[in-house]
GROMACS .gro file of C-alpha atoms in nm:
model
  276
    1MET     CA    1 -16.946  20.007  17.502
    2SER     CA    2 -16.969  20.290  17.192
    3ASN     CA    3 -16.884  20.034  16.823
    4LYS     CA    4 -16.775  20.378  16.618
    5LYS     CA    5 -16.536  20.256  16.406
    6LEU     CA    6 -16.320  20.488  16.471
    7ASP     CA    7 -16.320  20.482  16.895
    8GLY     CA    8 -15.989  20.545  17.118
    9ARG     CA    9 -15.789  20.657  16.745
   10VAL     CA   10 -15.613  20.970  16.740
   11ALA     CA   11 -15.602  21.177  16.486
   12ILE     CA   12 -15.386  21.517  16.374
   13LEU     CA   13 -15.604  21.681  16.111
   14THR     CA   14 -15.367  22.014  15.905
   15GLY     CA   15 -15.526  22.236  15.806
   16ALA     CA   16 -15.917  22.217  15.998
   17GLY     CA   17 -15.913  22.514  16.069
   18GLY     CA   18 -16.199  22.589  15.923
   19GLY     CA   19 -16.327  22.488  15.519
   20LEU     CA   20 -16.253  22.092  15.431
   21GLY     CA   21 -16.054  22.043  15.739
   22ALA     CA   22 -16.290  22.125  15.983
   23GLU     CA   23 -16.585  21.944  15.906
   24ALA     CA   24 -16.353  21.613  15.896
   25ALA     CA   25 -16.216  21.714  16.180
   26ARG     CA   26 -16.634  21.692  16.279
   27VAL     CA   27 -16.817  21.403  16.161
   28LEU     CA   28 -16.396  21.197  16.242
   29ALA     CA   29 -16.504  21.346  16.569
   30LEU     CA   30 -16.853  21.209  16.501
   31HIS     CA   31 -16.651  20.797  16.440
   32GLY     CA   32 -16.502  20.815  16.792
   33ALA     CA   33 -16.161  20.968  16.723
   34HIS     CA   34 -15.991  21.191  16.963
   35VAL     CA   35 -15.939  21.507  16.726
   36ALA     CA   36 -15.600  21.751  16.653
   37ILE     CA   37 -15.688  22.085  16.490
   38VAL     CA   38 -15.395  22.197  16.334
   39ASP     CA   39 -15.393  22.529  16.192
   40ILE     CA   40 -15.210  22.810  16.108
   41ASP     CA   41 -15.454  23.030  16.292
   42GLY     CA   42 -15.410  22.961  16.633
   43ALA     CA   43 -15.774  23.137  16.728
   44ALA     CA   44 -15.986  22.918  16.428
   45ALA     CA   45 -15.794  22.628  16.543
   46GLN     CA   46 -15.976  22.697  16.894
   47ARG     CA   47 -16.291  22.720  16.819
   48VAL     CA   48 -16.317  22.417  16.592
   49ALA     CA   49 -16.162  22.262  16.886
   50ALA     CA   50 -16.455  22.387  17.117
   51GLU     CA   51 -16.711  22.311  16.911
   52ILE     CA   52 -16.645  21.945  16.880
   53GLU     CA   53 -16.618  21.998  17.213
   54GLY     CA   54 -16.905  22.103  17.275
   55GLN     CA   55 -17.128  21.762  17.179
   56GLY     CA   56 -16.888  21.566  17.392
   57GLY     CA   57 -16.627  21.484  17.156
   58GLN     CA   58 -16.253  21.517  17.255
   59ALA     CA   59 -16.022  21.793  17.089
   60LEU     CA   60 -15.698  21.957  17.119
   61ALA     CA   61 -15.641  22.261  16.923
   62VAL     CA   62 -15.279  22.343  16.833
   63GLN     CA   63 -15.128  22.620  16.624
   64CYS     CA   64 -14.879  22.543  16.356
   65ASP     CA   65 -14.684  22.618  16.055
   66VAL     CA   66 -14.673  22.317  15.871
   67SER     CA   67 -14.337  22.435  15.684
   68VAL     CA   68 -14.111  22.456  15.992
   69GLU     CA   69 -13.986  22.198  16.135
   70ALA     CA   70 -13.957  22.269  16.459
   71GLU     CA   71 -14.343  22.346  16.521
   72VAL     CA   72 -14.449  22.093  16.357
   73ARG     CA   73 -14.228  21.857  16.538
   74ASN     CA   74 -14.380  22.073  16.805
   75MET     CA   75 -14.720  22.007  16.692
   76VAL     CA   76 -14.672  21.605  16.694
   77GLU     CA   77 -14.542  21.654  17.097
   78ALA     CA   78 -14.784  21.870  17.197
   79VAL     CA   79 -15.080  21.590  17.039
   80VAL     CA   80 -14.868  21.211  17.167
   81GLY     CA   81 -14.876  21.467  17.542
   82ARG     CA   82 -15.269  21.458  17.557
   83PHE     CA   83 -15.396  21.164  17.423
   84GLY     CA   84 -15.137  20.896  17.408
   85ARG     CA   85 -15.026  20.818  17.018
   86VAL     CA   86 -15.175  20.947  16.712
   87ASP     CA   87 -15.326  20.636  16.441
   88ILE     CA   88 -15.464  20.916  16.215
   89LEU     CA   89 -15.218  21.228  16.009
   90HIS     CA   90 -15.464  21.390  15.740
   91ASN     CA   91 -15.238  21.618  15.626
   92ASN     CA   92 -15.545  21.874  15.409
   93ALA     CA   93 -15.327  22.211  15.509
   94ALA     CA   94 -15.303  22.415  15.146
   95VAL     CA   95 -15.199  22.803  15.106
   96LEU     CA   96 -15.498  22.864  14.857
   97SER     CA   97 -15.555  23.246  14.967
   98VAL     CA   98 -15.768  23.508  14.657
   99GLU     CA   99 -15.340  23.641  14.701
  100GLN     CA  100 -15.190  23.363  14.626
  101ARG     CA  101 -15.379  23.213  14.372
  102GLN     CA  102 -15.321  23.553  14.210
  103ARG     CA  103 -14.957  23.574  14.202
  104ASP     CA  104 -14.935  23.169  14.114
  105ARG     CA  105 -15.008  23.161  13.770
  106ASP     CA  106 -14.936  23.036  13.473
  107VAL     CA  107 -14.533  22.934  13.407
  108ILE     CA  108 -14.401  23.282  13.253
  109ASN     CA  109 -14.522  23.516  13.458
  110MET     CA  110 -14.481  23.350  13.781
  111ASP     CA  111 -14.455  23.511  14.096
  112VAL     CA  112 -14.120  23.273  14.225
  113GLU     CA  113 -14.213  23.355  14.603
  114ALA     CA  114 -14.571  23.224  14.549
  115TRP     CA  115 -14.412  22.908  14.388
  116ASP     CA  116 -14.189  22.869  14.702
  117ARG     CA  117 -14.447  22.926  14.956
  118ALA     CA  118 -14.645  22.664  14.753
  119MET     CA  119 -14.442  22.430  14.785
  120ALA     CA  120 -14.348  22.474  15.106
  121VAL     CA  121 -14.692  22.446  15.301
  122ASN     CA  122 -14.857  22.208  15.067
  123LEU     CA  123 -14.558  21.915  15.041
  124ARG     CA  124 -14.241  22.014  15.252
  125GLY     CA  125 -14.570  22.033  15.510
  126ALA     CA  126 -14.711  21.698  15.477
  127MET     CA  127 -14.359  21.564  15.413
  128LEU     CA  128 -14.290  21.720  15.786
  129CYS     CA  129 -14.562  21.582  15.896
  130SER     CA  130 -14.604  21.264  15.827
  131LYS     CA  131 -14.160  21.251  15.895
  132TYR     CA  132 -14.333  21.298  16.335
  133ALA     CA  133 -14.622  21.202  16.280
  134ILE     CA  134 -14.548  20.814  16.137
  135ARG     CA  135 -14.266  20.818  16.376
  136GLU     CA  136 -14.581  20.762  16.639
  137MET     CA  137 -14.836  20.498  16.412
  138LEU     CA  138 -14.455  20.334  16.373
  139LYS     CA  139 -14.455  20.226  16.758
  140HIS     CA  140 -14.779  20.073  16.790
  141GLY     CA  141 -14.776  19.922  16.473
  142ARG     CA  142 -15.079  20.109  16.279
  143GLY     CA  143 -15.144  20.382  16.107
  144SER     CA  144 -15.395  20.598  15.807
  145VAL     CA  145 -15.171  20.838  15.619
  146ILE     CA  146 -15.398  21.032  15.437
  147PHE     CA  147 -15.269  21.303  15.193
  148VAL     CA  148 -15.518  21.590  14.963
  149THR     CA  149 -15.483  21.627  14.618
  150SER     CA  150 -15.687  21.753  14.392
  151GLY     CA  151 -15.770  21.762  13.983
  152LEU     CA  152 -15.532  22.027  13.967
  153GLY     CA  153 -15.220  21.709  13.996
  154VAL     CA  154 -15.333  21.539  13.715
  155GLN     CA  155 -15.457  21.783  13.499
  156GLY     CA  156 -15.271  22.080  13.285
  157ASP     CA  157 -15.448  22.427  13.383
  158LEU     CA  158 -15.444  22.772  13.276
  159SER     CA  159 -15.308  22.954  13.628
  160LEU     CA  160 -15.181  22.800  13.956
  161SER     CA  161 -14.877  22.551  13.807
  162ALA     CA  162 -14.685  22.636  14.146
  163TYR     CA  163 -15.033  22.481  14.327
  164ALA     CA  164 -15.035  22.186  14.057
  165ALA     CA  165 -14.741  22.085  14.075
  166SER     CA  166 -14.760  22.062  14.461
  167LYS     CA  167 -15.042  21.821  14.406
  168ALA     CA  168 -14.884  21.591  14.177
  169ALA     CA  169 -14.648  21.559  14.411
  170LEU     CA  170 -14.813  21.432  14.719
  171ILE     CA  171 -14.990  21.122  14.485
  172MET     CA  172 -14.610  21.020  14.498
  173LEU     CA  173 -14.505  21.155  14.809
  174SER     CA  174 -14.825  20.909  14.894
  175ARG     CA  175 -14.733  20.607  14.774
  176SER     CA  176 -14.354  20.591  14.876
  177VAL     CA  177 -14.468  20.600  15.272
  178ALA     CA  178 -14.714  20.342  15.150
  179ALA     CA  179 -14.345  20.134  14.995
  180GLN     CA  180 -14.110  20.253  15.286
  181TYR     CA  181 -14.383  20.186  15.639
  182GLY     CA  182 -14.634  19.984  15.468
  183LYS     CA  183 -14.499  19.612  15.627
  184GLN     CA  184 -14.546  19.774  15.955
  185GLY     CA  185 -14.839  19.880  15.985
  186ILE     CA  186 -14.896  20.223  15.820
  187ARG     CA  187 -15.084  20.271  15.561
  188SER     CA  188 -15.124  20.585  15.298
  189ASN     CA  189 -15.328  20.687  15.059
  190ALA     CA  190 -15.367  21.014  14.826
  191LEU     CA  191 -15.705  21.151  14.806
  192GLN     CA  192 -15.833  21.327  14.478
  193ILE     CA  193 -16.100  21.620  14.534
  194GLY     CA  194 -16.289  21.785  14.337
  195LEU     CA  195 -16.543  22.122  14.409
  196ALA     CA  196 -16.682  22.004  14.716
  197PRO     CA  197 -16.718  22.492  14.881
  198ALA     CA  198 -16.712  22.504  15.240
  199GLU     CA  199 -16.888  22.766  15.413
  200ASN     CA  200 -16.914  23.113  15.208
  201ALA     CA  201 -16.692  22.974  14.891
  202HIS     CA  202 -17.033  22.970  14.642
  203GLY     CA  203 -17.056  23.347  14.737
  204SER     CA  204 -16.659  23.386  14.670
  205MET     CA  205 -16.686  23.216  14.325
  206PRO     CA  206 -16.822  23.415  13.964
  207ALA     CA  207 -17.123  23.207  13.929
  208PRO     CA  208 -17.046  23.151  13.519
  209LEU     CA  209 -16.782  22.972  13.650
  210LEU     CA  210 -17.007  22.744  13.894
  211ASP     CA  211 -17.193  22.679  13.669
  212ILE     CA  212 -16.881  22.513  13.408
  213LEU     CA  213 -16.771  22.351  13.711
  214ARG     CA  214 -17.144  22.199  13.795
  215ASP     CA  215 -17.169  22.144  13.396
  216ASN     CA  216 -16.842  21.933  13.406
  217HIS     CA  217 -16.963  21.746  13.679
  218LEU     CA  218 -17.119  21.429  13.611
  219THR     CA  219 -17.323  21.417  13.971
  220PRO     CA  220 -17.605  21.656  13.954
  221GLU     CA  221 -17.497  21.957  14.193
  222LEU     CA  222 -17.104  22.009  14.373
  223GLY     CA  223 -16.969  21.791  14.642
  224THR     CA  224 -17.012  21.928  14.982
  225PRO     CA  225 -16.816  21.923  15.274
  226ARG     CA  226 -16.968  21.628  15.478
  227GLN     CA  227 -16.908  21.416  15.121
  228ILE     CA  228 -16.509  21.480  15.114
  229ALA     CA  229 -16.521  21.409  15.522
  230ASP     CA  230 -16.654  21.071  15.433
  231VAL     CA  231 -16.422  20.968  15.222
  232VAL     CA  232 -16.172  21.083  15.455
  233ALA     CA  233 -16.294  20.863  15.750
  234PHE     CA  234 -16.331  20.606  15.553
  235LEU     CA  235 -15.930  20.595  15.472
  236ALA     CA  236 -15.911  20.660  15.861
  237SER     CA  237 -16.041  20.365  15.967
  238ASP     CA  238 -15.980  19.983  15.941
  239GLU     CA  239 -16.367  19.951  15.627
  240SER     CA  240 -16.032  20.038  15.458
  241ALA     CA  241 -15.765  19.818  15.582
  242PHE     CA  242 -15.657  19.680  15.215
  243VAL     CA  243 -15.655  20.029  15.067
  244THR     CA  244 -15.328  20.205  15.101
  245GLY     CA  245 -15.084  20.324  14.760
  246THR     CA  246 -15.310  20.472  14.559
  247THR     CA  247 -15.574  20.780  14.515
  248LEU     CA  248 -15.907  20.766  14.539
  249VAL     CA  249 -16.044  21.015  14.386
  250ALA     CA  250 -16.394  21.222  14.535
  251ASP     CA  251 -16.496  21.404  14.263
  252GLY     CA  252 -16.821  21.394  14.124
  253GLY     CA  253 -16.678  21.250  13.809
  254PHE     CA  254 -16.513  21.548  13.709
  255GLY     CA  255 -16.147  21.408  13.578
  256SER     CA  256 -16.310  21.074  13.401
  257HIS     CA  257 -16.390  21.243  13.074
  258THR     CA  258 -16.265  21.431  12.828
  259PRO     CA  259 -16.357  21.756  12.849
  260SER     CA  260 -16.533  21.836  12.537
  261LEU     CA  261 -16.840  21.646  12.730
  262VAL     CA  262 -16.993  21.932  12.747
  263ALA     CA  263 -16.988  22.108  12.475
  264MET     CA  264 -17.058  21.797  12.264
  265LYS     CA  265 -17.332  21.732  12.440
  266ALA     CA  266 -17.503  22.125  12.389
  267LEU     CA  267 -17.425  22.033  12.044
  268PHE     CA  268 -17.594  21.718  12.024
  269ALA     CA  269 -17.859  21.884  12.197
  270GLN     CA  270 -17.879  22.120  11.886
  271THR     CA  271 -17.870  21.898  11.656
  272GLY     CA  272 -18.075  21.640  11.742
  273ALA     CA  273 -18.366  21.617  11.541
  274LYS     CA  274 -18.068  21.566  11.266
  275GLY     CA  275 -18.008  21.271  11.389
  276MET     CA  276 -17.612  21.303  11.581
   0.00000   0.00000   0.00000
């Protein structure tokens, strides 16, 4: 008999056709969960599901635009039809394509369609998936909902105003879910992630930008997708049974210090001989 910590659990992971969502799905499957790979790109979801099944796991690919209620309802029905229940919901889906980044700017230059799209996918999508997945969790009196947020949800920045606002709202949505359904066995937490580039993301980001971000981490290097996925697995499992209504930060210390830290270190290095 297996003693894997997610044995018999059924997990829905949105935006899992690639990147951090796909890695989370792989890790949850390694821990014994049956995983539903949900993505607006059906072919990408199929590839991840096939990979997991090829390694002996149980996976279902579902194409779904999480901003469309009917599609979300049908997605959850498909998962229950295949696996019989829902125990874990990882609200990971977000829109952050190159085109979206270019349009999601500072407020006076905001493309309002980009604003609306960010809210539709990042926030409305998480609400809709929670609405239908939690209904299934309540039938069994147990469940873990994980909302993916970002340092941009708590720290102001020069651009990505819509993305940041949606990520801030997810923190409160997570707390609302925890407050509303905690006594019925449902836990809800936000996971504030730092920069853990997946696949070819390192190549798509300018090296000087990566250097700045790396310098501002309190770890030797940037994060990896596996490091984020391991935290997802913790929040999904009974290891975190007493953790709910909070935001767990996995960002290599990026958000924990004053932004002047790196510049001050450089100054101290230059003036160290003078006693600073």
